[in-house]
Every structure is written in C-alpha cells, then in structure tokens.
Amino acid sequence: MEATCVTMTIYIPRMYGINNFFNGMFDKKSIKQCEMKIKKMEKDIKKHNQIYKKLQDQQKVCWLANRKVTYKLLTSKKTNDYIDENLSAHEERTTQKAINKVKKHLQETLKQAKGTEQKYQILLEQESRIRSSVRKLEQDIVEMIEFQVNERTRTSTPITSRIHSIIPIQTIVQRMSSKYQFIVPKEFNEKNGCYAKLPNFELINREFRR
C-alpha cells in the first residue's frame, strides 16, 4: 500500500482456509507457526482498535479545549478594550484584580489545551507503532505462506499448487481473510485538518472463496 493512502486495510488470514486451498500442502509445524503469528496479529489489532477509539475521544476533548481558549481570548480582549475606552486611571486600578483573574483563567485554559493536544500526539505515536506491528505481522505471514508453497512445489506440482504462479500469494491471502479497514489518523489530519472527525474503523468477516 502506498504511503500516500489515507485508508489502510489489514488482512487476517485463516490457515485452515489457505491450507485447504493448497490441498493440505502445509505441514503441522508450518501451520502452527502461521497460526501463532495470526493470533499475535489479532491481539495487536485489538490494541489498535482500543487506541483508535481513544484517539477519537481525545479529538473531541481537544475541540472542547480549543473552543474554551477561543472564548477566553475573546473575553479577555473585550475586557481590556472596555477598560481602555471607558475607565479612568483610578477606576482602572480598582479593576486590576478582576483583570488578573481573567488572565489567570486564560493561562489555565491555554495550559489545559496544550495538555490535551500533547495527549493526542502521544496517542498518534502509539497508534503508529501498533499499526506498524500489525502490518509487519501481516507481511511475515504472507512470506511464510509463499515460502511454504514454493518449497513444496519444488518436488511436487499438483494443479492447485501452481495457482500462485498465476494468482499472487497476496491475492490468495486476501481471498482467504477477514478484512480490518481504518483511516490512518496522522495522514487524515494532515489532509482534512484537525477539526475533521476521524471516521470509524471497520472489521469485515469474509467467507473463504477461491
């Protein structure tokens, strides 16, 4: 998948479907190794799912924090403008306490907004790491399947084992897989802006098909 794509799809193969497709060409050890990687990938997908949900929630928190900052900045400006235009020097001194209070609230709001943004950035980094892990496992599984098929076809070439010479192993894996599809958050934010809502992810279960 190209790095410029916003939508990413991860395929979750089922070894018994792929093994049946190749007429039992995989030995028990190879199947077990693949299944272990598939279980690890499913576990990481669950983690990614959780982080992605947290990102969606944190995005809303950031929006709220930024709205508060905008409101406090506007209030502070209006207060200062009113004092400059309407109050005498004596009256201005008596309202200094109120002005300081407005400034303090503004600084606290700015600090909170910065904190929510930092948390969002941390979640983005976590999402990127776990997504890379899932992607790597998916690639490892495809390579293991491809290696196993190539090894077996050196000494035996039944019709079904030659299919991969016409149809890429990656395509076969996709046909024998469930599909986990989601938006890459960082790329989505860069393309659509921080106020565009992150879309939901989707897990599509498929029937095995040739």
Tab-separated table of C-alpha atoms in Angstrom:
chain	number	residue	atom	x	y	z
A	1	MET	CA	0.000	0.000	0.000
A	2	GLU	CA	1.361	3.417	-0.921
A	3	ALA	CA	2.341	5.773	1.885
A	4	THR	CA	0.074	8.484	0.462
A	5	CYS	CA	-3.075	6.423	1.016
A	6	VAL	CA	-5.293	7.543	3.872
A	7	THR	CA	-7.263	4.316	4.152
A	8	MET	CA	-5.360	1.209	5.260
A	9	THR	CA	-6.562	-2.369	5.067
A	10	ILE	CA	-5.040	-5.263	7.019
A	11	TYR	CA	-5.925	-8.837	6.052
A	12	ILE	CA	-6.396	-11.513	8.721
A	13	PRO	CA	-5.870	-14.953	7.109
A	14	ARG	CA	-7.257	-18.250	8.376
A	15	MET	CA	-4.759	-21.039	7.922
A	16	TYR	CA	-7.292	-23.832	7.507
A	17	GLY	CA	-8.805	-21.981	4.563
A	18	ILE	CA	-5.443	-21.405	2.905
A	19	ASN	CA	-4.262	-24.945	3.669
A	20	ASN	CA	-7.415	-26.408	2.094
A	21	PHE	CA	-6.911	-24.173	-0.918
A	22	PHE	CA	-3.498	-25.770	-1.490
A	23	ASN	CA	-4.752	-29.312	-0.800
A	24	GLY	CA	-3.000	-29.701	2.553
A	25	MET	CA	0.466	-28.695	1.353
A	26	PHE	CA	1.377	-27.189	4.742
A	27	ASP	CA	2.858	-29.395	7.458
A	28	LYS	CA	1.672	-29.100	11.055
A	29	LYS	CA	4.745	-27.120	12.146
A	30	SER	CA	4.244	-24.500	9.432
A	31	ILE	CA	0.543	-24.188	10.225
A	32	LYS	CA	1.316	-23.740	13.923
A	33	GLN	CA	3.902	-21.039	13.197
A	34	CYS	CA	1.472	-19.152	10.982
A	35	GLU	CA	-1.357	-19.518	13.482
A	36	MET	CA	0.846	-18.096	16.257
A	37	LYS	CA	1.573	-15.037	14.142
A	38	ILE	CA	-2.098	-14.704	13.235
A	39	LYS	CA	-3.061	-14.784	16.936
A	40	LYS	CA	-0.411	-12.141	17.692
A	41	MET	CA	-1.737	-10.019	14.830
A	42	GLU	CA	-5.318	-10.344	16.109
A	43	LYS	CA	-4.133	-9.317	19.584
A	44	ASP	CA	-2.352	-6.269	18.180
A	45	ILE	CA	-5.396	-5.377	16.068
A	46	LYS	CA	-7.447	-5.353	19.271
A	47	LYS	CA	-4.898	-2.965	20.818
A	48	HIS	CA	-5.007	-0.786	17.730
A	49	ASN	CA	-8.787	-0.792	17.911
A	50	GLN	CA	-8.635	0.471	21.517
A	51	ILE	CA	-6.060	3.187	20.737
A	52	TYR	CA	-8.044	4.348	17.720
A	53	LYS	CA	-11.155	4.739	19.890
A	54	LYS	CA	-9.128	6.727	22.421
A	55	LEU	CA	-7.913	8.959	19.590
A	56	GLN	CA	-11.499	9.626	18.513
A	57	ASP	CA	-12.446	10.526	22.093
A	58	GLN	CA	-9.349	12.668	22.625
A	59	GLN	CA	-10.047	14.527	19.394
A	60	LYS	CA	-13.372	15.690	20.884
A	61	VAL	CA	-11.604	16.748	24.100
A	62	CYS	CA	-9.175	18.840	22.004
A	63	TRP	CA	-12.065	20.508	20.200
A	64	LEU	CA	-13.683	21.460	23.515
A	65	ALA	CA	-10.392	22.768	24.927
A	66	ASN	CA	-9.784	24.899	21.832
A	67	ARG	CA	-13.305	26.342	21.998
A	68	LYS	CA	-12.653	27.353	25.607
A	69	VAL	CA	-9.399	29.030	24.582
A	70	THR	CA	-11.180	30.975	21.836
A	71	TYR	CA	-13.890	32.085	24.274
A	72	LYS	CA	-11.393	33.145	26.975
A	73	LEU	CA	-9.268	35.074	24.460
A	74	LEU	CA	-12.342	36.922	23.222
A	75	THR	CA	-13.487	37.681	26.777
A	76	SER	CA	-10.040	38.944	27.726
A	77	LYS	CA	-9.877	41.212	24.671
A	78	LYS	CA	-13.337	42.642	25.292
A	79	THR	CA	-12.478	43.312	28.941
A	80	ASN	CA	-9.259	45.135	28.054
A	81	ASP	CA	-10.952	47.144	25.301
A	82	TYR	CA	-13.726	48.224	27.657
A	83	ILE	CA	-11.254	49.346	30.320
A	84	ASP	CA	-9.165	51.296	27.799
A	85	GLU	CA	-12.199	53.084	26.401
A	86	ASN	CA	-14.392	53.713	29.463
A	87	LEU	CA	-12.494	53.720	32.747
A	88	SER	CA	-10.381	56.436	34.312
A	89	ALA	CA	-6.926	55.722	35.707
A	90	HIS	CA	-8.366	55.473	39.239
A	91	GLU	CA	-11.144	53.120	38.161
A	92	GLU	CA	-8.664	51.056	36.178
A	93	ARG	CA	-6.551	50.463	39.267
A	94	THR	CA	-9.559	49.214	41.201
A	95	THR	CA	-10.352	46.674	38.497
A	96	GLN	CA	-6.797	45.299	38.274
A	97	LYS	CA	-7.714	42.348	40.472
A	98	ALA	CA	-10.514	41.370	38.117
A	99	ILE	CA	-8.201	41.739	35.126
A	100	ASN	CA	-5.594	39.499	36.752
A	101	LYS	CA	-8.280	36.911	37.417
A	102	VAL	CA	-9.290	36.891	33.746
A	103	LYS	CA	-5.639	36.498	32.725
A	104	LYS	CA	-5.154	33.656	35.189
A	105	HIS	CA	-8.177	31.785	33.831
A	106	LEU	CA	-6.879	32.323	30.297
A	107	GLN	CA	-3.460	30.903	31.155
A	108	GLU	CA	-5.039	27.871	32.851
A	109	THR	CA	-7.224	27.261	29.807
A	110	LEU	CA	-4.211	27.542	27.470
A	111	LYS	CA	-2.308	25.076	29.646
A	112	GLN	CA	-5.203	22.602	29.576
A	113	ALA	CA	-5.486	22.913	25.793
A	114	LYS	CA	-1.766	22.239	25.412
A	115	GLY	CA	-2.099	19.177	27.650
A	116	THR	CA	-4.976	17.747	25.624
A	117	GLU	CA	-3.005	18.287	22.392
A	118	GLN	CA	0.064	16.566	23.857
A	119	LYS	CA	-2.066	13.579	24.871
A	120	TYR	CA	-3.479	13.415	21.339
A	121	GLN	CA	0.056	13.417	19.895
A	122	ILE	CA	1.095	10.613	22.277
A	123	LEU	CA	-1.891	8.540	21.123
A	124	LEU	CA	-0.936	9.215	17.489
A	125	GLU	CA	2.534	7.810	18.167
A	126	GLN	CA	1.075	4.759	19.908
A	127	GLU	CA	-1.307	4.197	17.004
A	128	SER	CA	1.567	4.383	14.530
A	129	ARG	CA	3.684	1.856	16.458
A	130	ILE	CA	0.942	-0.749	16.887
A	131	ARG	CA	-0.171	-0.288	13.261
A	132	SER	CA	3.405	-0.932	12.096
A	133	SER	CA	3.491	-4.080	14.221
A	134	VAL	CA	0.242	-5.374	12.686
A	135	ARG	CA	1.444	-4.554	9.185
A	136	LYS	CA	4.752	-6.340	9.805
A	137	LEU	CA	2.976	-9.458	11.073
A	138	GLU	CA	0.723	-9.452	8.016
A	139	GLN	CA	3.788	-9.318	5.756
A	140	ASP	CA	5.530	-12.079	7.737
A	141	ILE	CA	2.513	-14.362	7.361
A	142	VAL	CA	2.317	-13.787	3.612
A	143	GLU	CA	6.051	-14.527	3.275
A	144	MET	CA	5.729	-17.718	5.341
A	145	ILE	CA	2.872	-18.930	3.158
A	146	GLU	CA	4.753	-18.055	-0.003
A	147	PHE	CA	7.898	-19.803	1.196
A	148	GLN	CA	5.992	-22.943	2.179
A	149	VAL	CA	4.218	-23.139	-1.181
A	150	ASN	CA	7.451	-22.594	-3.101
A	151	GLU	CA	9.248	-25.256	-1.055
A	152	ARG	CA	6.560	-27.841	-1.726
A	153	THR	CA	6.298	-27.070	-5.436
A	154	ARG	CA	9.992	-27.858	-5.992
A	155	THR	CA	9.335	-31.574	-5.666
A	156	SER	CA	5.604	-31.780	-6.392
A	157	THR	CA	3.447	-29.674	-8.693
A	158	PRO	CA	-0.243	-30.522	-8.413
A	159	ILE	CA	-2.586	-28.217	-10.271
A	160	THR	CA	-3.653	-26.294	-7.162
A	161	SER	CA	-0.038	-25.660	-6.126
A	162	ARG	CA	0.625	-23.940	-9.441
A	163	ILE	CA	-2.172	-21.431	-8.892
A	164	HIS	CA	0.169	-18.973	-7.211
A	165	SER	CA	2.192	-18.683	-10.408
A	166	ILE	CA	-0.898	-17.073	-11.957
A	167	ILE	CA	-2.507	-15.513	-8.855
A	168	PRO	CA	-0.094	-13.788	-6.406
A	169	ILE	CA	0.073	-15.256	-2.913
A	170	GLN	CA	-1.021	-11.850	-1.555
A	171	THR	CA	-4.241	-12.104	-3.550
A	172	ILE	CA	-4.891	-15.620	-2.277
A	173	VAL	CA	-4.356	-14.443	1.314
A	174	GLN	CA	-6.827	-11.606	0.756
A	175	ARG	CA	-9.457	-14.023	-0.546
A	176	MET	CA	-8.976	-16.266	2.488
A	177	SER	CA	-9.057	-13.448	5.047
A	178	SER	CA	-11.198	-11.181	7.129
A	179	LYS	CA	-10.529	-7.505	6.484
A	180	TYR	CA	-9.666	-4.813	9.037
A	181	GLN	CA	-10.019	-1.362	7.493
A	182	PHE	CA	-9.380	2.042	9.053
A	183	ILE	CA	-8.156	5.569	8.426
A	184	VAL	CA	-4.521	6.479	9.104
A	185	PRO	CA	-5.112	9.279	11.674
A	186	LYS	CA	-1.998	11.397	11.089
A	187	GLU	CA	-2.433	11.423	7.312
A	188	PHE	CA	-6.159	12.099	7.706
A	189	ASN	CA	-5.460	15.095	9.977
A	190	GLU	CA	-2.856	16.488	7.575
A	191	LYS	CA	-5.214	16.158	4.624
A	192	ASN	CA	-8.505	17.248	6.227
A	193	GLY	CA	-7.474	19.416	9.175
A	194	CYS	CA	-7.739	18.791	12.914
A	195	TYR	CA	-11.463	19.639	13.021
A	196	ALA	CA	-12.458	16.840	10.625
A	197	LYS	CA	-13.863	13.909	12.593
A	198	LEU	CA	-11.855	10.689	12.442
A	199	PRO	CA	-14.039	8.054	10.701
A	200	ASN	CA	-14.810	4.749	12.401
A	201	PHE	CA	-12.786	1.607	11.692
A	202	GLU	CA	-14.379	-1.470	10.176
A	203	LEU	CA	-13.832	-5.220	10.566
A	204	ILE	CA	-15.295	-7.241	7.697
A	205	ASN	CA	-15.575	-11.002	8.135
A	206	ARG	CA	-15.331	-12.928	4.898
A	207	GLU	CA	-16.210	-16.416	3.778
A	208	PHE	CA	-13.312	-18.322	2.247
A	209	ARG	CA	-13.538	-18.154	-1.515
A	210	ARG	CA	-11.354	-19.202	-4.427
